[in-house]
Short mmCIF file of C-alpha atoms and ligand atoms in Angstrom, two decimals:
data_model
loop_
_atom_site.label_atom_id
_atom_site.label_comp_id
_atom_site.label_asym_id
_atom_site.label_seq_id
_atom_site.Cartn_x
_atom_site.Cartn_y
_atom_site.Cartn_z
CA MET M 1 -0.02 0.01 0.00
CA GLU M 2 1.25 3.46 -0.71
CA VAL M 3 0.29 7.14 -0.69
CA ILE M 4 1.32 9.19 -3.76
CA GLN M 5 1.46 12.92 -3.34
CA LYS M 6 1.43 15.35 -6.30
CA GLU M 7 1.22 19.04 -7.02
CA TRP M 8 -2.15 19.10 -8.68
CA GLY M 9 -2.98 22.79 -9.30
CA LYS M 10 -3.12 26.21 -7.77
CA ILE M 11 -5.66 28.57 -6.27
CA GLY M 12 -4.07 31.99 -6.37
CA ASP M 13 -0.54 31.20 -5.25
CA LYS M 14 -1.66 28.36 -2.98
CA PRO M 15 -0.74 24.88 -4.18
CA VAL M 16 -3.47 22.32 -4.42
CA ILE M 17 -1.97 18.92 -3.58
CA SER M 18 -3.43 15.54 -4.46
CA PHE M 19 -2.96 12.41 -2.39
CA THR M 20 -3.69 9.01 -3.90
CA LEU M 21 -4.23 6.13 -1.49
CA ALA M 22 -3.43 2.86 -3.29
CA ASN M 23 -3.95 -0.62 -1.81
CA ASP M 24 -2.46 -3.87 -2.94
CA LYS M 25 -5.72 -4.87 -4.76
CA GLY M 26 -5.53 -1.98 -7.20
CA ILE M 27 -8.04 0.34 -5.48
CA LYS M 28 -6.94 3.96 -5.80
CA ILE M 29 -8.56 6.92 -4.10
CA THR M 30 -7.42 10.47 -4.93
CA CYS M 31 -8.30 13.44 -2.69
CA LEU M 32 -7.20 17.10 -2.48
CA ASN M 33 -6.06 19.33 0.38
CA TYR M 34 -8.70 21.79 -0.97
CA GLY M 35 -12.22 20.92 0.27
CA GLY M 36 -11.00 17.38 1.06
CA ILE M 37 -12.40 16.80 -2.45
CA ILE M 38 -12.35 13.14 -3.63
CA THR M 39 -11.62 13.47 -7.33
CA LYS M 40 -11.31 9.81 -8.25
CA ILE M 41 -11.98 6.32 -6.96
CA ILE M 42 -10.64 3.49 -9.11
CA THR M 43 -12.13 0.02 -8.60
CA PRO M 44 -12.44 -3.17 -10.75
CA ASP M 45 -15.61 -4.38 -12.46
CA ASN M 46 -16.57 -8.03 -12.72
CA LYS M 47 -14.22 -8.45 -15.75
CA GLY M 48 -11.26 -6.96 -13.97
CA ASN M 49 -11.38 -3.52 -15.67
CA TYR M 50 -10.22 -0.77 -13.35
CA GLU M 51 -12.23 2.44 -13.83
CA ASN M 52 -13.26 5.59 -11.98
CA ILE M 53 -16.54 5.34 -10.03
CA VAL M 54 -17.14 9.00 -9.04
CA ILE M 55 -17.88 12.28 -10.76
CA GLY M 56 -14.55 14.15 -10.63
CA PHE M 57 -12.30 16.49 -12.63
CA ASP M 58 -8.59 16.78 -13.36
CA LYS M 59 -8.63 20.58 -12.95
CA ILE M 60 -9.50 22.87 -10.09
CA GLU M 61 -11.75 25.29 -12.07
CA PRO M 62 -14.90 23.15 -12.10
CA TYR M 63 -14.66 22.79 -8.34
CA LEU M 64 -14.46 26.56 -7.94
CA ASN M 65 -17.21 27.51 -10.30
CA ASN M 66 -19.86 25.02 -9.37
CA LEU M 67 -22.52 24.59 -6.73
CA SER M 68 -22.71 20.82 -6.85
CA TYR M 69 -20.20 20.11 -4.07
CA PHE M 70 -18.50 17.34 -6.06
CA GLY M 71 -16.62 14.93 -3.78
CA ALA M 72 -16.21 17.50 -1.01
CA ILE M 73 -16.32 17.52 2.75
CA ILE M 74 -19.55 19.24 3.87
CA GLY M 75 -19.82 21.33 7.04
CA ARG M 76 -20.35 22.81 9.43
CA VAL M 77 -23.92 21.48 8.93
CA ALA M 78 -24.90 19.31 6.04
CA GLY M 79 -28.18 20.08 4.26
CA ARG M 80 -30.41 23.15 4.55
CA ILE M 81 -31.12 25.28 7.62
CA LYS M 82 -34.38 27.09 7.14
CA ASP M 83 -34.22 30.90 7.09
CA ALA M 84 -30.48 30.67 7.79
CA MET M 85 -30.91 31.06 11.51
CA PHE M 86 -31.27 29.08 14.70
CA ASP M 87 -31.57 29.60 18.40
CA LEU M 88 -29.15 28.02 20.81
CA ASN M 89 -28.97 28.57 24.57
CA GLY M 90 -31.31 31.55 24.28
CA LYS M 91 -29.30 33.31 21.59
CA THR M 92 -30.20 33.67 17.91
CA TYR M 93 -27.43 32.91 15.42
CA ILE M 94 -27.69 34.35 11.87
CA LEU M 95 -26.01 32.32 9.19
CA ASN M 96 -24.94 33.21 5.69
CA LYS M 97 -27.62 32.63 3.11
CA ASN M 98 -26.51 30.79 0.02
CA GLU M 99 -29.74 29.32 -1.36
CA ASN M 100 -32.75 31.59 -1.46
CA ASN M 101 -33.46 32.63 2.15
CA ASN M 102 -31.73 29.50 3.50
CA HIS M 103 -28.34 28.18 4.45
CA LEU M 104 -27.05 25.11 2.52
CA HIS M 105 -24.12 22.82 3.22
CA GLY M 106 -22.20 25.20 5.49
CA GLY M 107 -22.84 28.46 3.63
CA LEU M 108 -20.97 30.65 1.21
CA LYS M 109 -17.54 29.24 2.09
CA GLY M 110 -18.23 25.85 3.61
CA PHE M 111 -15.69 23.12 4.37
CA ASN M 112 -15.77 22.33 0.61
CA ARG M 113 -14.10 25.63 -0.17
CA VAL M 114 -11.26 25.79 2.32
CA PHE M 115 -7.71 24.47 2.44
CA TRP M 116 -7.14 21.55 4.83
CA GLU M 117 -3.82 20.72 6.44
CA PRO M 118 -2.86 17.28 5.24
CA GLU M 119 -0.87 14.59 7.01
CA ILE M 120 -0.08 11.16 5.65
CA VAL M 121 -0.58 8.35 8.15
CA GLN M 122 0.88 4.93 7.31
CA LYS M 123 -0.02 2.00 9.54
CA GLU M 124 0.58 -1.66 9.15
CA LYS M 125 -2.90 -2.48 7.92
CA GLU M 126 -4.08 0.76 6.40
CA ILE M 127 -2.91 3.96 4.79
CA ALA M 128 -4.57 7.25 5.51
CA ILE M 129 -4.62 10.96 4.93
CA GLN M 130 -5.66 13.10 7.85
CA LEU M 131 -7.00 16.56 6.96
CA SER M 132 -7.19 19.25 9.69
CA TYR M 133 -9.00 22.55 9.67
CA LEU M 134 -9.74 25.22 12.31
CA SER M 135 -13.17 26.74 11.74
CA VAL M 136 -13.04 30.01 13.72
CA ASN M 137 -15.78 31.45 15.92
CA GLU M 138 -18.50 33.12 13.85
CA GLU M 139 -17.40 31.54 10.61
CA GLU M 140 -20.45 31.59 8.32
CA GLY M 141 -22.35 32.73 11.49
CA TYR M 142 -21.76 29.59 13.63
CA PRO M 143 -20.53 29.90 17.27
CA GLY M 144 -17.27 28.44 18.56
CA ASN M 145 -13.78 27.79 17.41
CA VAL M 146 -13.94 24.23 16.11
CA GLU M 147 -10.85 22.07 15.47
CA ILE M 148 -11.79 19.46 12.88
CA LYS M 149 -10.05 16.35 11.64
CA VAL M 150 -11.26 14.25 8.78
CA THR M 151 -9.43 11.03 8.09
CA TYR M 152 -9.65 9.10 4.77
CA SER M 153 -8.30 5.49 5.25
CA LEU M 154 -7.96 2.53 2.88
CA ASN M 155 -7.09 -1.07 3.73
CA ASN M 156 -6.47 -4.25 1.77
CA ASN M 157 -10.02 -5.51 2.35
CA ASN M 158 -11.12 -2.80 -0.12
CA GLU M 159 -12.63 -0.78 2.71
CA PHE M 160 -12.42 2.97 2.54
CA SER M 161 -13.40 4.84 5.68
CA ILE M 162 -14.12 8.44 6.42
CA SER M 163 -13.95 9.42 10.11
CA TYR M 164 -14.82 12.92 11.31
CA GLY M 165 -13.60 14.23 14.65
CA ALA M 166 -13.90 17.67 16.25
CA ILE M 167 -13.74 19.70 19.44
CA SER M 168 -15.20 23.11 20.12
CA ASP M 169 -14.69 25.82 22.72
CA GLN M 170 -18.46 26.74 22.72
CA ASP M 171 -21.74 24.91 22.26
CA THR M 172 -22.26 24.68 18.53
CA LEU M 173 -23.93 22.71 15.76
CA LEU M 174 -21.91 20.26 13.76
CA SER M 175 -23.16 17.63 11.28
CA MET M 176 -20.65 16.71 8.63
CA THR M 177 -20.75 14.47 5.53
CA ASN M 178 -19.05 13.83 2.22
CA HIS M 179 -20.64 14.77 -1.09
CA THR M 180 -19.19 12.20 -3.50
CA TYR M 181 -21.37 11.38 -6.52
CA PHE M 182 -21.01 7.63 -7.18
CA ASN M 183 -21.47 6.04 -10.54
CA LEU M 184 -20.49 2.39 -10.59
CA SER M 185 -20.69 1.96 -14.35
CA GLY M 186 -17.06 3.01 -14.66
CA ASN M 187 -15.67 6.19 -16.20
CA LEU M 188 -19.22 7.64 -16.22
CA LYS M 189 -20.18 5.57 -19.29
CA ARG M 190 -23.83 5.26 -18.23
CA ASP M 191 -26.01 7.17 -15.80
CA ILE M 192 -27.12 5.67 -12.47
CA LEU M 193 -30.69 4.74 -13.48
CA ASN M 194 -29.82 1.08 -13.77
CA HIS M 195 -28.19 0.90 -10.38
CA VAL M 196 -30.01 -0.94 -7.65
CA LEU M 197 -30.23 0.87 -4.31
CA LYS M 198 -30.99 -0.92 -1.08
CA ILE M 199 -31.40 0.86 2.21
CA LYS M 200 -32.43 -0.56 5.55
CA SER M 201 -34.83 2.21 6.37
CA ASP M 202 -38.52 2.26 7.40
CA GLN M 203 -38.87 6.00 7.41
CA PHE M 204 -37.97 9.11 5.44
CA LEU M 205 -38.52 12.81 5.86
CA GLU M 206 -41.12 14.75 3.91
CA LEU M 207 -39.66 17.79 2.12
CA ASP M 208 -41.26 21.12 1.25
CA GLU M 209 -40.85 22.98 -2.06
CA GLU M 210 -37.48 24.29 -0.99
CA LEU M 211 -36.27 20.77 -0.13
CA ILE M 212 -36.35 21.42 3.61
CA PRO M 213 -37.90 18.86 5.92
CA THR M 214 -41.42 19.79 6.98
CA GLY M 215 -41.09 17.91 10.24
CA VAL M 216 -43.31 15.05 9.04
CA ILE M 217 -41.69 11.59 9.17
CA LEU M 218 -43.22 9.27 6.54
CA ASP M 219 -43.45 5.48 6.43
CA VAL M 220 -41.73 4.01 3.31
CA THR M 221 -44.30 1.21 2.86
CA ASN M 222 -46.00 1.24 -0.52
CA THR M 223 -43.96 4.19 -1.76
CA PRO M 224 -40.96 4.52 -4.07
CA PHE M 225 -39.00 5.17 -0.87
CA ASP M 226 -39.30 1.56 0.15
CA LEU M 227 -35.74 0.45 -0.71
CA ARG M 228 -35.63 -2.29 1.98
CA GLU M 229 -35.55 -5.10 -0.61
CA GLY M 230 -33.58 -3.06 -3.16
CA LYS M 231 -35.00 -1.14 -6.13
CA LEU M 232 -33.78 -0.02 -9.52
CA ILE M 233 -33.27 3.74 -9.22
CA LYS M 234 -35.21 4.35 -12.48
CA GLU M 235 -38.14 2.46 -11.05
CA GLY M 236 -38.22 4.65 -7.96
CA ILE M 237 -37.85 7.98 -9.65
CA THR M 238 -40.34 7.45 -12.45
CA SER M 239 -43.19 7.09 -9.95
CA ASN M 240 -45.88 9.79 -9.59
CA HIS M 241 -45.21 10.18 -5.87
CA LEU M 242 -45.45 13.85 -4.92
CA GLN M 243 -42.22 13.74 -2.96
CA ILE M 244 -40.33 12.54 -6.05
CA LYS M 245 -41.80 15.45 -7.99
CA VAL M 246 -40.98 18.00 -5.27
CA ALA M 247 -37.30 16.95 -5.58
CA ASN M 248 -37.12 17.64 -9.35
CA GLY M 249 -37.86 14.07 -10.34
CA GLY M 250 -35.67 11.99 -8.10
CA TYR M 251 -34.55 11.33 -4.58
CA ASP M 252 -33.14 14.13 -2.50
CA HIS M 253 -34.44 12.82 0.77
CA PRO M 254 -33.14 11.96 4.29
CA PHE M 255 -33.77 8.32 5.25
CA ILE M 256 -33.64 7.27 8.89
CA LEU M 257 -31.51 4.14 9.14
CA ASN M 258 -33.00 1.15 11.01
CA THR M 259 -29.62 -0.30 11.82
CA HIS M 260 -25.96 0.59 11.93
CA ASN M 261 -22.72 -1.08 10.91
CA ASP M 262 -24.92 -3.73 9.30
CA GLU M 263 -24.58 -3.26 5.48
CA GLU M 264 -27.40 -0.71 5.76
CA ILE M 265 -26.80 0.98 2.42
CA MET M 266 -26.03 -0.91 -0.80
CA LEU M 267 -25.56 0.31 -4.35
CA TRP M 268 -25.14 -2.17 -7.20
CA ASP M 269 -24.64 -1.65 -10.92
CA LEU M 270 -26.12 -4.65 -12.67
CA GLU M 271 -23.92 -4.40 -15.78
CA SER M 272 -20.45 -3.84 -14.30
CA GLY M 273 -21.26 -5.92 -11.22
CA ARG M 274 -19.70 -3.25 -9.02
CA THR M 275 -21.18 -3.07 -5.56
CA LEU M 276 -20.71 -0.42 -2.90
CA THR M 277 -21.75 -1.22 0.63
CA ILE M 278 -21.88 1.58 3.16
CA GLU M 279 -21.95 1.25 6.92
CA THR M 280 -22.20 4.17 9.30
CA ASP M 281 -22.83 5.17 12.88
CA GLU M 282 -24.85 8.17 11.63
CA LEU M 283 -28.59 8.44 12.20
CA GLY M 284 -29.50 8.80 8.52
CA VAL M 285 -28.52 9.15 4.90
CA VAL M 286 -29.55 11.78 2.41
CA VAL M 287 -29.97 10.14 -0.95
CA TYR M 288 -29.53 12.66 -3.84
CA THR M 289 -29.76 11.30 -7.39
CA GLY M 290 -28.26 14.31 -9.11
CA ASN M 291 -31.63 15.74 -10.04
CA GLN M 292 -30.30 19.26 -10.33
CA LEU M 293 -27.24 18.45 -12.45
CA LYS M 294 -27.65 20.43 -15.61
CA GLU M 295 -26.58 19.27 -19.08
CA ASN M 296 -23.17 20.82 -19.54
CA ASP M 297 -19.89 19.65 -21.03
CA MET M 298 -17.52 20.61 -18.32
CA TYR M 299 -13.79 19.97 -18.40
CA GLY M 300 -14.07 16.59 -20.07
CA VAL M 301 -17.20 15.46 -18.19
CA SER M 302 -20.64 15.46 -19.90
CA LEU M 303 -22.73 16.44 -16.88
CA ARG M 304 -26.41 15.59 -16.87
CA LYS M 305 -29.21 14.67 -14.59
CA TYR M 306 -28.73 11.32 -12.87
CA LEU M 307 -25.04 11.07 -13.68
CA GLY M 308 -24.23 10.31 -10.07
CA ILE M 309 -25.77 9.46 -6.76
CA CYS M 310 -24.71 10.99 -3.42
CA LEU M 311 -25.19 8.86 -0.32
CA GLU M 312 -24.62 11.47 2.41
CA THR M 313 -24.51 9.79 5.81
CA GLN M 314 -25.37 12.43 8.39
CA GLY M 315 -27.70 13.65 11.18
CA LEU M 316 -31.17 14.78 10.08
CA PRO M 317 -31.16 18.09 8.13
CA ASP M 318 -32.61 21.15 9.82
CA ALA M 319 -32.99 19.13 13.00
CA ILE M 320 -32.51 22.25 15.18
CA HIS M 321 -35.97 23.49 13.95
CA HIS M 322 -37.88 20.25 14.63
CA PRO M 323 -38.42 19.14 18.23
CA ASN M 324 -39.33 15.65 17.01
CA PHE M 325 -35.90 15.21 15.27
CA PRO M 326 -32.97 14.26 17.39
CA TYR M 327 -30.19 16.81 17.05
CA TYR M 328 -26.72 17.08 18.25
CA ILE M 329 -24.93 19.92 19.97
CA LEU M 330 -21.17 19.72 20.29
CA LYS M 331 -20.16 21.01 23.73
CA PRO M 332 -16.80 22.14 25.00
CA GLY M 333 -14.87 19.19 26.39
CA GLU M 334 -16.80 16.71 24.21
CA LYS M 335 -15.54 15.01 21.11
CA TYR M 336 -17.57 14.94 17.88
CA SER M 337 -17.19 11.58 16.18
CA SER M 338 -18.77 10.17 13.06
CA ASN M 339 -17.64 7.21 11.00
CA THR M 340 -18.68 5.82 7.59
CA ILE M 341 -17.16 2.88 5.79
CA TYR M 342 -17.44 2.29 2.05
CA LYS M 343 -16.72 -1.25 0.91
CA PHE M 344 -16.08 -1.94 -2.77
CA SER M 345 -16.79 -5.43 -4.21
CA VAL M 346 -18.08 -7.10 -7.42
CA ARG M 347 -20.93 -9.49 -8.21
CA GLY M 348 -21.52 -11.77 -11.15
C1 LIG A 401 -27.54 17.71 -2.08
C2 LIG A 401 -28.94 18.09 -2.12
C3 LIG A 401 -29.28 19.22 -2.89
C4 LIG A 401 -28.35 19.94 -3.60
C5 LIG A 401 -26.94 19.58 -3.46
C6 LIG A 401 -25.93 19.98 -4.45
O1 LIG A 401 -27.08 17.24 -0.90
O2 LIG A 401 -29.67 17.90 -0.98
O3 LIG A 401 -30.64 19.47 -3.14
O4 LIG A 401 -28.64 20.67 -4.60
O5 LIG A 401 -26.63 18.62 -2.60
#
């Protein structure tokens, strides 16, 4: 196993460095010190062809000029916060608005748009890159100086893990995730409509027109959101269900996971045989099928609707505004911890 470091680009005079984690089975994962962006994940299909299974670019420009959060670390709080404000300990905090009147994925300059301090960690059974960032008090409107560490690790069992750790000097909100768009066909040769998605979840959150949870928790039974036995994505998103329409003809919904560290999320491309199994200690997963990706030839990638699927393991979006949703406050002296494992395999 090895980590390969390269000068990848520049933002102003700051070098963007890429780190490629390579295991002995041929899996290669490339990430940047900017936004912690995962630009590439190379895995084999069922015929032994090694190809890229994420939407990514070889240049920095598309990452700077785009609102799709390709491959990036998301924070401080993943998802939308209604009206870009919240009350905590009797004080109102006003956040930056970056989508209508709301705050999305950490605001104008979220964790996807900052430089992280990288450190290569090599252990006997895994290789890792640890990314550190200090988010200062009042950044994007949030309270507290928060020291954050995100670690990307790869082992020889073809398991890639993302672990998030943080400490704060004030009570604050924190709910991080990663915004990689997976496409298991290999080198984006097909869209994700013929992928099967299986999620061990009995409940999902209803969204309003602005894609913000209404507070209503819905049962998946007899809806396109029942993914418990696995469903072709195209089957789910062509239904007439109002919630599919609200989300621009696809999934963009938080699912509450029934179980943890139990193969709770599985994505499978029938043709290539590639399978991605995700396990997490997070409460839920936001499934986003790229419904807002616009047709655009961008830096060698023909972007279009349904070109990738994000499986964003996280706490429930906008939880601070819904007394019936559990939410998490990071307190001084406590340690934020969140772990998600992505396992790559093949079938057939
Ligand atoms: C996702 C979604 C969105 C969005 C975006 C880029 O997580 O929830 O609706 O547009 O990321």
